[in-house]
CSV table of C-alpha atoms in Angstrom, one decimal:
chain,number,residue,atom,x,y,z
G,1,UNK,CA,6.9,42.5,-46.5
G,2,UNK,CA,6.0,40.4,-43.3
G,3,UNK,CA,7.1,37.1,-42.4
G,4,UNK,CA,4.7,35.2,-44.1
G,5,UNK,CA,5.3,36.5,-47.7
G,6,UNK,CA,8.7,36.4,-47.3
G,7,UNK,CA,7.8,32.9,-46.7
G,8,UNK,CA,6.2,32.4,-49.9
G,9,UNK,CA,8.9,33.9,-51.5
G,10,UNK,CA,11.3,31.8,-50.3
G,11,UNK,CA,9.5,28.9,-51.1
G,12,UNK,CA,8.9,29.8,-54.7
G,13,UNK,CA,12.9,30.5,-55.1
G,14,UNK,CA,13.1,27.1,-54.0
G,15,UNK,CA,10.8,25.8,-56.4
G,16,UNK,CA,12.6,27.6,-59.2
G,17,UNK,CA,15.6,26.0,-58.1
G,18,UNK,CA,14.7,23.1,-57.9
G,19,UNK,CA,12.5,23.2,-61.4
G,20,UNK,CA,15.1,25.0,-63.6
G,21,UNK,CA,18.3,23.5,-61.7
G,22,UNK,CA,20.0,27.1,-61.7
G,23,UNK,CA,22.3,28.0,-59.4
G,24,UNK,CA,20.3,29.9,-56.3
G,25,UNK,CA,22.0,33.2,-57.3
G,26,UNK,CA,20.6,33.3,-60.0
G,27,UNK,CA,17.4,32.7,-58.8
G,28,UNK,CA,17.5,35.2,-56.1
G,29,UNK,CA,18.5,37.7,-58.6
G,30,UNK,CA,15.8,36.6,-60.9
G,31,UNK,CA,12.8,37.0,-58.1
G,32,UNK,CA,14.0,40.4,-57.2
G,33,UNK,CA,14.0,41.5,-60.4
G,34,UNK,CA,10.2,40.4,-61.2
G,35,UNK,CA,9.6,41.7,-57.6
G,36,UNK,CA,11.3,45.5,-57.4
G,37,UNK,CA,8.8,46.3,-54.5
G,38,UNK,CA,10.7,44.2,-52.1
G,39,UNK,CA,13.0,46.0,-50.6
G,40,UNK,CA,17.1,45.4,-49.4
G,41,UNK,CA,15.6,44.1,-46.1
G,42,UNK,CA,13.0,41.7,-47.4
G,43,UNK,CA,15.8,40.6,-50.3
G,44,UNK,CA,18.1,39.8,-47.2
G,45,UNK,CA,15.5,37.6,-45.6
G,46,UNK,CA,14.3,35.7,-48.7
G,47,UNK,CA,18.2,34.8,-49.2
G,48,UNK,CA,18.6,33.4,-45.5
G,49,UNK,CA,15.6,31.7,-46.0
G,50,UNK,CA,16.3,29.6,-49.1
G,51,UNK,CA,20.3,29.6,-47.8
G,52,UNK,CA,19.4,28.2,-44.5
G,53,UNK,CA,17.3,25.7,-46.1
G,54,UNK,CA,19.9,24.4,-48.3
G,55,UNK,CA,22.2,24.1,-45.4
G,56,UNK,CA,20.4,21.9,-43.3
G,57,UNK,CA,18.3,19.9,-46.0
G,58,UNK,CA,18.8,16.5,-44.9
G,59,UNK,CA,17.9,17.6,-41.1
G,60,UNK,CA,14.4,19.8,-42.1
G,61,UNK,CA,13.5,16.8,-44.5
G,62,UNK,CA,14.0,14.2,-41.9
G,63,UNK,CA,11.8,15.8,-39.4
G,64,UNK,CA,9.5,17.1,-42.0
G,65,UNK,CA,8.8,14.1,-43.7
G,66,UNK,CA,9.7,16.0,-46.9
G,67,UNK,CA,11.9,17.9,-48.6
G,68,UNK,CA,9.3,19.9,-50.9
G,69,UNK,CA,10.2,23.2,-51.3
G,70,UNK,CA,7.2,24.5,-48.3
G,71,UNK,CA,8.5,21.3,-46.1
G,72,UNK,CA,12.4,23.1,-45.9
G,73,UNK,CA,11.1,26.9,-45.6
G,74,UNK,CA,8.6,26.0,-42.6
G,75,UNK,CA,11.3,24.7,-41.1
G,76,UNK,CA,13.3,27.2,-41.2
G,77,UNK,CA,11.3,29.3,-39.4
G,78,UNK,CA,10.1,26.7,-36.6
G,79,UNK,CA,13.8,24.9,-36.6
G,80,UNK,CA,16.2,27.5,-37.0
G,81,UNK,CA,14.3,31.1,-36.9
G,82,UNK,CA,12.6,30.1,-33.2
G,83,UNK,CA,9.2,31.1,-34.9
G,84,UNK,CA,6.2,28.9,-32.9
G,85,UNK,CA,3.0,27.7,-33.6
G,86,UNK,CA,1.5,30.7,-32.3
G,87,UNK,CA,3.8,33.5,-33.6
G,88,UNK,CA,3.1,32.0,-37.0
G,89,UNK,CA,-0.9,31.7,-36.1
G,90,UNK,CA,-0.5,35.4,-35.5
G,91,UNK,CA,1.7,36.7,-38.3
G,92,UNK,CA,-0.6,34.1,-41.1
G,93,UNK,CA,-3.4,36.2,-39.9
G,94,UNK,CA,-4.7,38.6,-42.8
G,95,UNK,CA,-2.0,38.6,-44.9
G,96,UNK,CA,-2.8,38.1,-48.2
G,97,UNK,CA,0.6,37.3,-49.4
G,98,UNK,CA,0.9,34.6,-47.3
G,99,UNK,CA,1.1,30.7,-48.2
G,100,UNK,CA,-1.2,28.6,-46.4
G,101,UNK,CA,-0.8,28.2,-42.7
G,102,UNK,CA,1.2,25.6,-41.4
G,103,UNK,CA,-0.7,22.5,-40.3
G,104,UNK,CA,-0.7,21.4,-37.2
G,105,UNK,CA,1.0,18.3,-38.6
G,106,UNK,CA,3.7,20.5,-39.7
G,107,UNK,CA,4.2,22.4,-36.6
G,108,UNK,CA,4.7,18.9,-34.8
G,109,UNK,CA,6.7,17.5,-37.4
G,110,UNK,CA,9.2,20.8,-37.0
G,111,UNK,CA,9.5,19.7,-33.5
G,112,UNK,CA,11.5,15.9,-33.9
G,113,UNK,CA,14.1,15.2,-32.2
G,114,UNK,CA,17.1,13.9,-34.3
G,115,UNK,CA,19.3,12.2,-32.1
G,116,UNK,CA,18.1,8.7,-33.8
G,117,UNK,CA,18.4,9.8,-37.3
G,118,UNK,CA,20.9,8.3,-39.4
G,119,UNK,CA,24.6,10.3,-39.3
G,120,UNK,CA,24.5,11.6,-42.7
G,121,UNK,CA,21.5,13.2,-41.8
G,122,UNK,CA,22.4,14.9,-38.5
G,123,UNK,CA,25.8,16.1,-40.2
G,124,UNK,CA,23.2,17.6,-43.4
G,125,UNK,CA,25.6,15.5,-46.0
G,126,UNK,CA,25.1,13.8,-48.6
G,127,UNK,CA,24.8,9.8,-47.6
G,128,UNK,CA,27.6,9.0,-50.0
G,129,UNK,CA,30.2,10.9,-48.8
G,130,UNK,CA,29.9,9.7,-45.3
G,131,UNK,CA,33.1,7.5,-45.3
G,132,UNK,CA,34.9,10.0,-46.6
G,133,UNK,CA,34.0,12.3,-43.9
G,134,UNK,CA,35.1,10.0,-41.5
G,135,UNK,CA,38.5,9.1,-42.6
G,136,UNK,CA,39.0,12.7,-42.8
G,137,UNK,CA,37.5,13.3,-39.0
G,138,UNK,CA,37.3,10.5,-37.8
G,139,UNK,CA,34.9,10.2,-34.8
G,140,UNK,CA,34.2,14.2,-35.2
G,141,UNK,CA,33.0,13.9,-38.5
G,142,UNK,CA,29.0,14.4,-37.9
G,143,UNK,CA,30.1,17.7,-35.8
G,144,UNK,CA,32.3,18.5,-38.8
G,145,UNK,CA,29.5,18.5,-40.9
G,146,UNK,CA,27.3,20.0,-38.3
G,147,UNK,CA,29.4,23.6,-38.6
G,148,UNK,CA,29.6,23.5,-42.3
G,149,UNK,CA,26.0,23.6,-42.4
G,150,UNK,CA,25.8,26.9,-40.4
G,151,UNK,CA,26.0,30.6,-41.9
G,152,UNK,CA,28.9,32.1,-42.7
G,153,UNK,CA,31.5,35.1,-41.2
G,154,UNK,CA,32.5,38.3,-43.6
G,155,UNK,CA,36.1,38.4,-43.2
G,156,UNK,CA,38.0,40.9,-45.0
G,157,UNK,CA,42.1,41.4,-45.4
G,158,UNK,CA,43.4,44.3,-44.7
G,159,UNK,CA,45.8,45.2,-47.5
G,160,UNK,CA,49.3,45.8,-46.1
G,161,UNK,CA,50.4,47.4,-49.3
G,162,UNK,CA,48.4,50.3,-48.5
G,163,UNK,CA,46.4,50.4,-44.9
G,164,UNK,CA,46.8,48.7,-41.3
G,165,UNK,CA,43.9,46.6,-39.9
G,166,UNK,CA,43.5,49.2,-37.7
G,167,UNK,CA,43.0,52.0,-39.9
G,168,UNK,CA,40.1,49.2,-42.3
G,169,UNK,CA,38.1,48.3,-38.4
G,170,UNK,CA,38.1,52.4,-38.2
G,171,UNK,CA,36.9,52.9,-41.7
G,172,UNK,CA,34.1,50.2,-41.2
G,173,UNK,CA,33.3,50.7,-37.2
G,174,UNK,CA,29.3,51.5,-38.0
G,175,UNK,CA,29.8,47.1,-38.9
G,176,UNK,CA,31.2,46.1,-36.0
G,177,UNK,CA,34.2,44.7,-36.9
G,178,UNK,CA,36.7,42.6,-35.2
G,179,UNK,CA,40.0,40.6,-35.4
G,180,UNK,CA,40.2,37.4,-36.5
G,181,UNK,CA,41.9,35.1,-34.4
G,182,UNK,CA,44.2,33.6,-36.6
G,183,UNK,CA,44.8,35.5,-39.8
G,184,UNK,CA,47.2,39.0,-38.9
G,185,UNK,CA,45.7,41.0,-41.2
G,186,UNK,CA,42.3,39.5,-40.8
G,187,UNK,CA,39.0,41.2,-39.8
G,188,UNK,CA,35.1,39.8,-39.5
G,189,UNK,CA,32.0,40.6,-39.0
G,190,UNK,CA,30.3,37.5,-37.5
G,191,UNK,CA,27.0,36.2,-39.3
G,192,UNK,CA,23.5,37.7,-37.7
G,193,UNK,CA,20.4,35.5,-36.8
G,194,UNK,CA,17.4,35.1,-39.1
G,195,UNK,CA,16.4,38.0,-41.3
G,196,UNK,CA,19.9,39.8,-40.4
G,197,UNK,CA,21.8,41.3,-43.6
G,198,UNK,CA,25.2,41.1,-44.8
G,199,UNK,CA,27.2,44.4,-44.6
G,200,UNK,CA,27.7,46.0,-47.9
G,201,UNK,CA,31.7,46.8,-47.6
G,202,UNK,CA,32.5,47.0,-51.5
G,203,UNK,CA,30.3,50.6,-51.3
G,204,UNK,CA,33.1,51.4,-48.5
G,205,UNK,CA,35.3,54.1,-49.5
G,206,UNK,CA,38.2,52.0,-47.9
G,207,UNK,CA,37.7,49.5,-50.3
G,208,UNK,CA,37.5,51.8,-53.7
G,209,UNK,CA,41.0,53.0,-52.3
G,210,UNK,CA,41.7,49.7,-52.2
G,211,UNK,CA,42.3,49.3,-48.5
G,212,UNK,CA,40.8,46.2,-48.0
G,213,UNK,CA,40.0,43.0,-50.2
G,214,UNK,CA,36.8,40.5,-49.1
G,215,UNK,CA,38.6,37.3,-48.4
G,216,UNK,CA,37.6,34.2,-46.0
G,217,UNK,CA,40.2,34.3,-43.1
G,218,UNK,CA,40.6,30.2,-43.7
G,219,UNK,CA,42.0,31.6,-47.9
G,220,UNK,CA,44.2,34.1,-46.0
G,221,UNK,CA,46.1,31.6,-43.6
G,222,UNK,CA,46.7,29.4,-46.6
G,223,UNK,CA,47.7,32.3,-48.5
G,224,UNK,CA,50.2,33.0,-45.7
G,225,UNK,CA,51.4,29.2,-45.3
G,226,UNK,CA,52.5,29.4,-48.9
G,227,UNK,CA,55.3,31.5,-47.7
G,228,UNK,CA,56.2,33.8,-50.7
G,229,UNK,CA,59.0,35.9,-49.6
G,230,UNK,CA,60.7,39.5,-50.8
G,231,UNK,CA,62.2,39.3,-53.7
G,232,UNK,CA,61.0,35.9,-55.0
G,233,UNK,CA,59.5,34.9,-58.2
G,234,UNK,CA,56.1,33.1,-57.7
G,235,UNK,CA,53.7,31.2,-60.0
G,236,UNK,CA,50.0,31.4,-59.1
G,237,UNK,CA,49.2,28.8,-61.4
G,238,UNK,CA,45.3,28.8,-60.8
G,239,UNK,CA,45.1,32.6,-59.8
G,240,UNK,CA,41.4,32.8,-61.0
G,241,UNK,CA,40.4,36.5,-59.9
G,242,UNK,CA,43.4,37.2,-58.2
G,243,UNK,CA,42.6,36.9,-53.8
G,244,UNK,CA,45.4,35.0,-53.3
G,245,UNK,CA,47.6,37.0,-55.8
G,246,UNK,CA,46.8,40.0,-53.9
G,247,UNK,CA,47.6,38.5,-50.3
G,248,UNK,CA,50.8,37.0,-51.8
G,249,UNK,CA,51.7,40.7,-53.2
G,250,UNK,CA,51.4,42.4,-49.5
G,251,UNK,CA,53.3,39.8,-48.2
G,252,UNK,CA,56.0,40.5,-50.5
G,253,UNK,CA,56.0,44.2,-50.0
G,254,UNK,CA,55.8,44.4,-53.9
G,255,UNK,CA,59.1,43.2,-54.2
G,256,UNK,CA,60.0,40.0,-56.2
G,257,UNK,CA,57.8,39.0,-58.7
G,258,UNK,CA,54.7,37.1,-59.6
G,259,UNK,CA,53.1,35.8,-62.4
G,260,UNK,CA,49.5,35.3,-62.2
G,261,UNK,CA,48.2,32.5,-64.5
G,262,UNK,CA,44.9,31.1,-64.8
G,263,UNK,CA,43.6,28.8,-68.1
G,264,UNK,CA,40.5,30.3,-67.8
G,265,UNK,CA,40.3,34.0,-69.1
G,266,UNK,CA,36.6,34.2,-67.4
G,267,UNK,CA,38.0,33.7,-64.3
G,268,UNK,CA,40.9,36.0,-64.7
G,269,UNK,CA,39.3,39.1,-66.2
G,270,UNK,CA,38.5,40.7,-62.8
G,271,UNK,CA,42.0,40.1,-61.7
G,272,UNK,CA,43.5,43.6,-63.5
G,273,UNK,CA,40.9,46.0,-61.9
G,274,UNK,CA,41.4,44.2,-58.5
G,275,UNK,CA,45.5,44.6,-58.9
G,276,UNK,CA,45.0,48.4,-59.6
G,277,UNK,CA,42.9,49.0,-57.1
G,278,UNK,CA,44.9,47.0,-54.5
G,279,UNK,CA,48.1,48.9,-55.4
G,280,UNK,CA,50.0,45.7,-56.7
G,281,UNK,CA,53.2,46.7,-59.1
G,282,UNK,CA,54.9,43.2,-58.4
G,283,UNK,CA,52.1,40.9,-60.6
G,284,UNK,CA,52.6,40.0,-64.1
G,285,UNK,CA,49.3,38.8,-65.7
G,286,UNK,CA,49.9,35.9,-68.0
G,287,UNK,CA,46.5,35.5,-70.4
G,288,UNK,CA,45.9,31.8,-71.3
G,289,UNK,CA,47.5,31.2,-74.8
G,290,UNK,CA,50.3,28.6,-76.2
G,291,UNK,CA,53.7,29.0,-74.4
G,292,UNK,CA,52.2,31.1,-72.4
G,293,UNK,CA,54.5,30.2,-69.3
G,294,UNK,CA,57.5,28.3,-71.5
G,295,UNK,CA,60.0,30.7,-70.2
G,296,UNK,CA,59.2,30.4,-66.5
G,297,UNK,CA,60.5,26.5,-66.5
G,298,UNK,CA,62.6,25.7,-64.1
G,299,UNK,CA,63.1,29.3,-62.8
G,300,UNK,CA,60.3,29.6,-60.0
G,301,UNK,CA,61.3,29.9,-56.6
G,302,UNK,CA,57.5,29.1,-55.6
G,303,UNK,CA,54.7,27.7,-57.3
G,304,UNK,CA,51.3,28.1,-55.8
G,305,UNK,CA,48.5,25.8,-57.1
G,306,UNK,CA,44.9,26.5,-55.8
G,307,UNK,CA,43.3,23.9,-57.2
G,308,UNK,CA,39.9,23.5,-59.0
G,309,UNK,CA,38.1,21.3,-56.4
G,310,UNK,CA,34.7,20.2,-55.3
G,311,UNK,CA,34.0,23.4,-52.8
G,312,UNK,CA,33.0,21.1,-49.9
G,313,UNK,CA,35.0,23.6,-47.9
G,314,UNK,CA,33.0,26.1,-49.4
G,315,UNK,CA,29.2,24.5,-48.1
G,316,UNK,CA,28.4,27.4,-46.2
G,317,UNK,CA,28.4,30.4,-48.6
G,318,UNK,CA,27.2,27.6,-51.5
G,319,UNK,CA,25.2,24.9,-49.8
G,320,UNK,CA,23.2,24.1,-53.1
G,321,UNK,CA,26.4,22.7,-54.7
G,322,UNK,CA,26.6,20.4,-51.5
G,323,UNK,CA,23.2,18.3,-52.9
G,324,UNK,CA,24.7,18.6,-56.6
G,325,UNK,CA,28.1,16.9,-55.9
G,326,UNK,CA,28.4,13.5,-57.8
G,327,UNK,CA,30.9,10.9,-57.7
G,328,UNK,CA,31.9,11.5,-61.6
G,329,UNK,CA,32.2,15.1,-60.4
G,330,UNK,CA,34.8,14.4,-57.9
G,331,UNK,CA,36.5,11.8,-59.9
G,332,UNK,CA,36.7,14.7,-62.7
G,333,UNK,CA,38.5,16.9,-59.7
G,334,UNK,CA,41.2,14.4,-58.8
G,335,UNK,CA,42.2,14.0,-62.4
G,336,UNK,CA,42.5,17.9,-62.7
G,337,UNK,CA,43.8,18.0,-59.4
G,338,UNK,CA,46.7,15.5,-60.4
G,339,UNK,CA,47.2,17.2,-63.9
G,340,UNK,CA,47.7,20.4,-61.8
G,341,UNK,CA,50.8,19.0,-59.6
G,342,UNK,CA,51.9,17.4,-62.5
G,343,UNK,CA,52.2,20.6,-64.6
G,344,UNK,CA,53.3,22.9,-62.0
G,345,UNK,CA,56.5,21.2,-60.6
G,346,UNK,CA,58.0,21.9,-63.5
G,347,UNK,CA,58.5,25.0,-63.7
G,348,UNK,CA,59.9,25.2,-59.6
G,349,UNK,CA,64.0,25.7,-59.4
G,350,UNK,CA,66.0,22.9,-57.6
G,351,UNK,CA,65.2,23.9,-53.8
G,352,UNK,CA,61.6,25.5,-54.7
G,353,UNK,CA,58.6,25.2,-52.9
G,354,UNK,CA,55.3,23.6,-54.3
G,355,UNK,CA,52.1,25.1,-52.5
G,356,UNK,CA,49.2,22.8,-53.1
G,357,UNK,CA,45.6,24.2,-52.1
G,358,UNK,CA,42.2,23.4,-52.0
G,359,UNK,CA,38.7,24.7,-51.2
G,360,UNK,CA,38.1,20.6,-49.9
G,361,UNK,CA,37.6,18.7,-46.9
G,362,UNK,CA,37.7,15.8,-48.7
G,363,UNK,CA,41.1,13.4,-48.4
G,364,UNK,CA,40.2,12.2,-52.0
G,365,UNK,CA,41.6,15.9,-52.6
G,366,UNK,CA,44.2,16.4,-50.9
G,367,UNK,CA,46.2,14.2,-49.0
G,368,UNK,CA,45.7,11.4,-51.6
G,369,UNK,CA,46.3,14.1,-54.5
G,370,UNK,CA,50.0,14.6,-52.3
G,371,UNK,CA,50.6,11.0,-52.1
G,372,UNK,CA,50.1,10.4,-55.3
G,373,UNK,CA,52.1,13.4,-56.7
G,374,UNK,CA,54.7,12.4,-54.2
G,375,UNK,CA,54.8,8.4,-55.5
G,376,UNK,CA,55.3,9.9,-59.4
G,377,UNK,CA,57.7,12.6,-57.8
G,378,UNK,CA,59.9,11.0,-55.7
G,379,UNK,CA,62.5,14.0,-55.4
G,380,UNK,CA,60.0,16.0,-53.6
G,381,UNK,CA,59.4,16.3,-49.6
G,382,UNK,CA,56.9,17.3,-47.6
G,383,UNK,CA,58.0,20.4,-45.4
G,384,UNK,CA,56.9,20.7,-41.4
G,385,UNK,CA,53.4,22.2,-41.6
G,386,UNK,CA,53.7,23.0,-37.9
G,387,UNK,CA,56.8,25.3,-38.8
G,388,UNK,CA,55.1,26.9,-41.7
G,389,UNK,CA,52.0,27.8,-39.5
G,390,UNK,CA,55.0,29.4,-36.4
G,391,UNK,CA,56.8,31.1,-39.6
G,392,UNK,CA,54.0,32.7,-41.3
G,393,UNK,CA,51.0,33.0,-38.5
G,394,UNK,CA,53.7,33.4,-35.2
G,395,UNK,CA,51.8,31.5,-32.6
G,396,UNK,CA,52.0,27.5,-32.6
G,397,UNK,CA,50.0,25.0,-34.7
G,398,UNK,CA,46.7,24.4,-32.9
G,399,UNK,CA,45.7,20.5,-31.9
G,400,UNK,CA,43.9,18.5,-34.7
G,401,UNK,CA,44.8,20.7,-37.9
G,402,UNK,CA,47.5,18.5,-39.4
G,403,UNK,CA,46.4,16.0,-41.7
G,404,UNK,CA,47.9,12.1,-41.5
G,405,UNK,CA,50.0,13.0,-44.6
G,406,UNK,CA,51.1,16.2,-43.3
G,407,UNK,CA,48.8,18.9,-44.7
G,408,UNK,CA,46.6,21.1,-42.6
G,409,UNK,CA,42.9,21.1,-42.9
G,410,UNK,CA,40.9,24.0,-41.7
G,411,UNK,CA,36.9,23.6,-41.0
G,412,UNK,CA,34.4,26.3,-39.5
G,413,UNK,CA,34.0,24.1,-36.4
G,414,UNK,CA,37.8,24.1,-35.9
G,415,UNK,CA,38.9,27.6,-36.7
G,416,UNK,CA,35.8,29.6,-37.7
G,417,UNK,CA,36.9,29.1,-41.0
G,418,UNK,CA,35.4,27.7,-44.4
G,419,UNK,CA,37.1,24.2,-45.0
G,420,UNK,CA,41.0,24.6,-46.5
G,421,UNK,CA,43.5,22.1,-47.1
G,422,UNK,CA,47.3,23.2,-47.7
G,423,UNK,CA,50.2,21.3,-48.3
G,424,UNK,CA,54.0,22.6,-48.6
G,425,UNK,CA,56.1,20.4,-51.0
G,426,UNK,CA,59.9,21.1,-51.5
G,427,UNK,CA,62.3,19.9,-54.7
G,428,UNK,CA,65.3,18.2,-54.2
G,429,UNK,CA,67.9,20.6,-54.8
């Protein structure tokens, strides 16, 4: 396929979307199974197409005048892509899978300049959670929204349990891979322009030996700040498909042990294939079922709670969700969120450490969550971020990570990362 039908296709992905209010997976997978001429390449396109529309909707509306599903793909490729008036001119040109030509009013409309458009706009948010943004980032927070809005690294782990970094960037050296800059055992492979495509590491034979797990580098840090040690015993309270069950296992050379709960058995059921492959004999599965986790009460050294959250942090790899989030949603969050905390300092020892993550940027999440937990739970204190970050990561706390309350929030404009929050809470012993 050319440019111009993969044009068309991305616009009637869009349109699907937006018509059937399905999650753009789905619809991606749906248009190349009605479609099996296309091949990997032109799949790879459509996706960055419709993805890169999503991410910057508010922006390509504004200057479009529109946000119709042609409106956001045209500018795309005039905004984002560098196509021009006369490259498309030339590619429209006898191709009868193209959609019509782009008007002139288009092309000029692709063109305006945004520096008088309202913030929300230029940070490609959603109006109503401007404040938020800028308690959380204060003067930043447009540029904060700015790099969630671009495309995502790959960023892999290399499993400790069973190969070095070193031997995973050999494995995978036709990629390009590099080191990340924070996480030890991290490695990326930065996100291409346009039509470039995501490497296909799962069909690695490093990672069917289990040498390497796909994991953001901004879950690994966090994973890493919770600080599970040798011979501990660890809750993963929200474990889901096990990535952060897996880092905490290399971290704790297999020794100690951890119980890996999640009350959804959806999310869990990839979590026994995952600890097989990875070479984890330290992780006790517990299903979702009555008493399922009576006996661990009181007996946890460390209790890790990766909380259900909105996935702002997430925009990148998800932006559709960014135009879906509600208030009511968020509000349904924090009373999970607060549930969570609740549940899960029970069952920490006197001394134990409570590790409270999210996937959020939002302060409604997380430092407020903490505050709150803290105001019900007065015999628990917050533990020095800073000297979690030198114990765990060995280099000093970077300016602007620690959060008012004393978490640490990680953003793609502030450590190449999608957006984290982390927050260490000990028990009076």
């Amino acid at each position: 396929m050319r440019l111009p039908g993969r044009l068309a296709a991305a616009i009637e992905v869009l349109a699907d979307v937006e018509q059937r209010r399905r999650p753009v997976s789905e619809a991606l997978k749906a248009w190349g199974l009605d479609n099996r001429f296309a091949g990997a390449g032109d799949r790879a396109a459509i996706g960055n197409l419709v993805y890169d529309a999503l991410r910057r909707r508010a922006s390509h509306a504004f200057a479009m005048g529109s946000d119709s599903p042609r409106a956001l793909v045209l500018a795309v490729a005039l905004r984002d892509w560098g196509e021009t008036r006369e490259s498309l001119v030339e590619a429209f040109a006898g191709d009868r899978h193209a959609p019509e030509p782009p008007s002139e009013a288009e092309i000029a409309a692709a063109a305006t300049d945004l520096a008088a458009a309202p913030p929300a706009i230029r940070a490609d948010v959603p109006e109503w959670l401007a404040p938020s943004l800028e308690r959380a980032f204060g003067p930043d927070w447009v540029e904060e929204g700015q790099g969630m809005a671009g495309r995502p690294s790959l960023d892999l782990r290399a499993n400790a349990l069973k190969a070095s970094p070193e031997k995973v960037v050999k494995s995978l050296a036709r990629f390009s891979p590099q080191p990340t800059f924070i996480a030890p055992f991290g490695i990326t492979m930065p996100a291409g322009p346009r039509d470039a495509r995501t490497p296909n590491v799962t069909t690695d034979e490093g990672y069917q030996k289990g040498w390497f797990e796909v994991q953001d580098q901004g879950s690994q840090v966090v994973a890493a700040l919770a600080g599970a040690r040798e011979g501990e015993q660890v809750l993963d309270l929200c474990a889901g498909a096990g990535g952060k069950t897996l880092a905490l296992a290399a971290t704790m050379g297999n020794r100690g042990q951890i119980f890996a709960y999640d009350s959804d058995r959806a999310r869990l059921a990839p979590i026994y294939e995952r600890l097989k492959r990875n070479g984890v004999r330290n992780a006790q599965v517990r299903a979702p079922q009555p008493g399922a986790l009576d006996d661990l009460v009181g007996k946890m050294d460390r209790v890790v709670v990766d909380a259900p959250c909105t996935g702002t942090g997430t925009w990148r790899r998800r932006p559709d969700t960014k135009w879906k989030l509600t208030p009511e949603l968020l509000a349904q969050r924090q009373a999970e969120q607060a549930a969570l905390l609740a549940e899960a300092q029970a069952y920490l020892r006197p001394g134990g450490v409570l590790a409270y993550i999210t996937c959020s940027i939002l302060p409604e999440e997380n430092d407020d969550r903490v505050a709150a937990f803290r105001a019900a739970h007065p015999g628990f204190e917050t533990l020095d971020i800073a000297q979690a970050w030198r114990s765990a990561l060995i280099t000093d706390l970077p300016d602007g990570l620690a959060t008012p309350a004393g978490g640490l929030c990680l953003t793609p404009r502030r450590t190449g990362t999608d957006g984290f929050y982390c927050h260490l809470l000990r028990k009076a012993g």
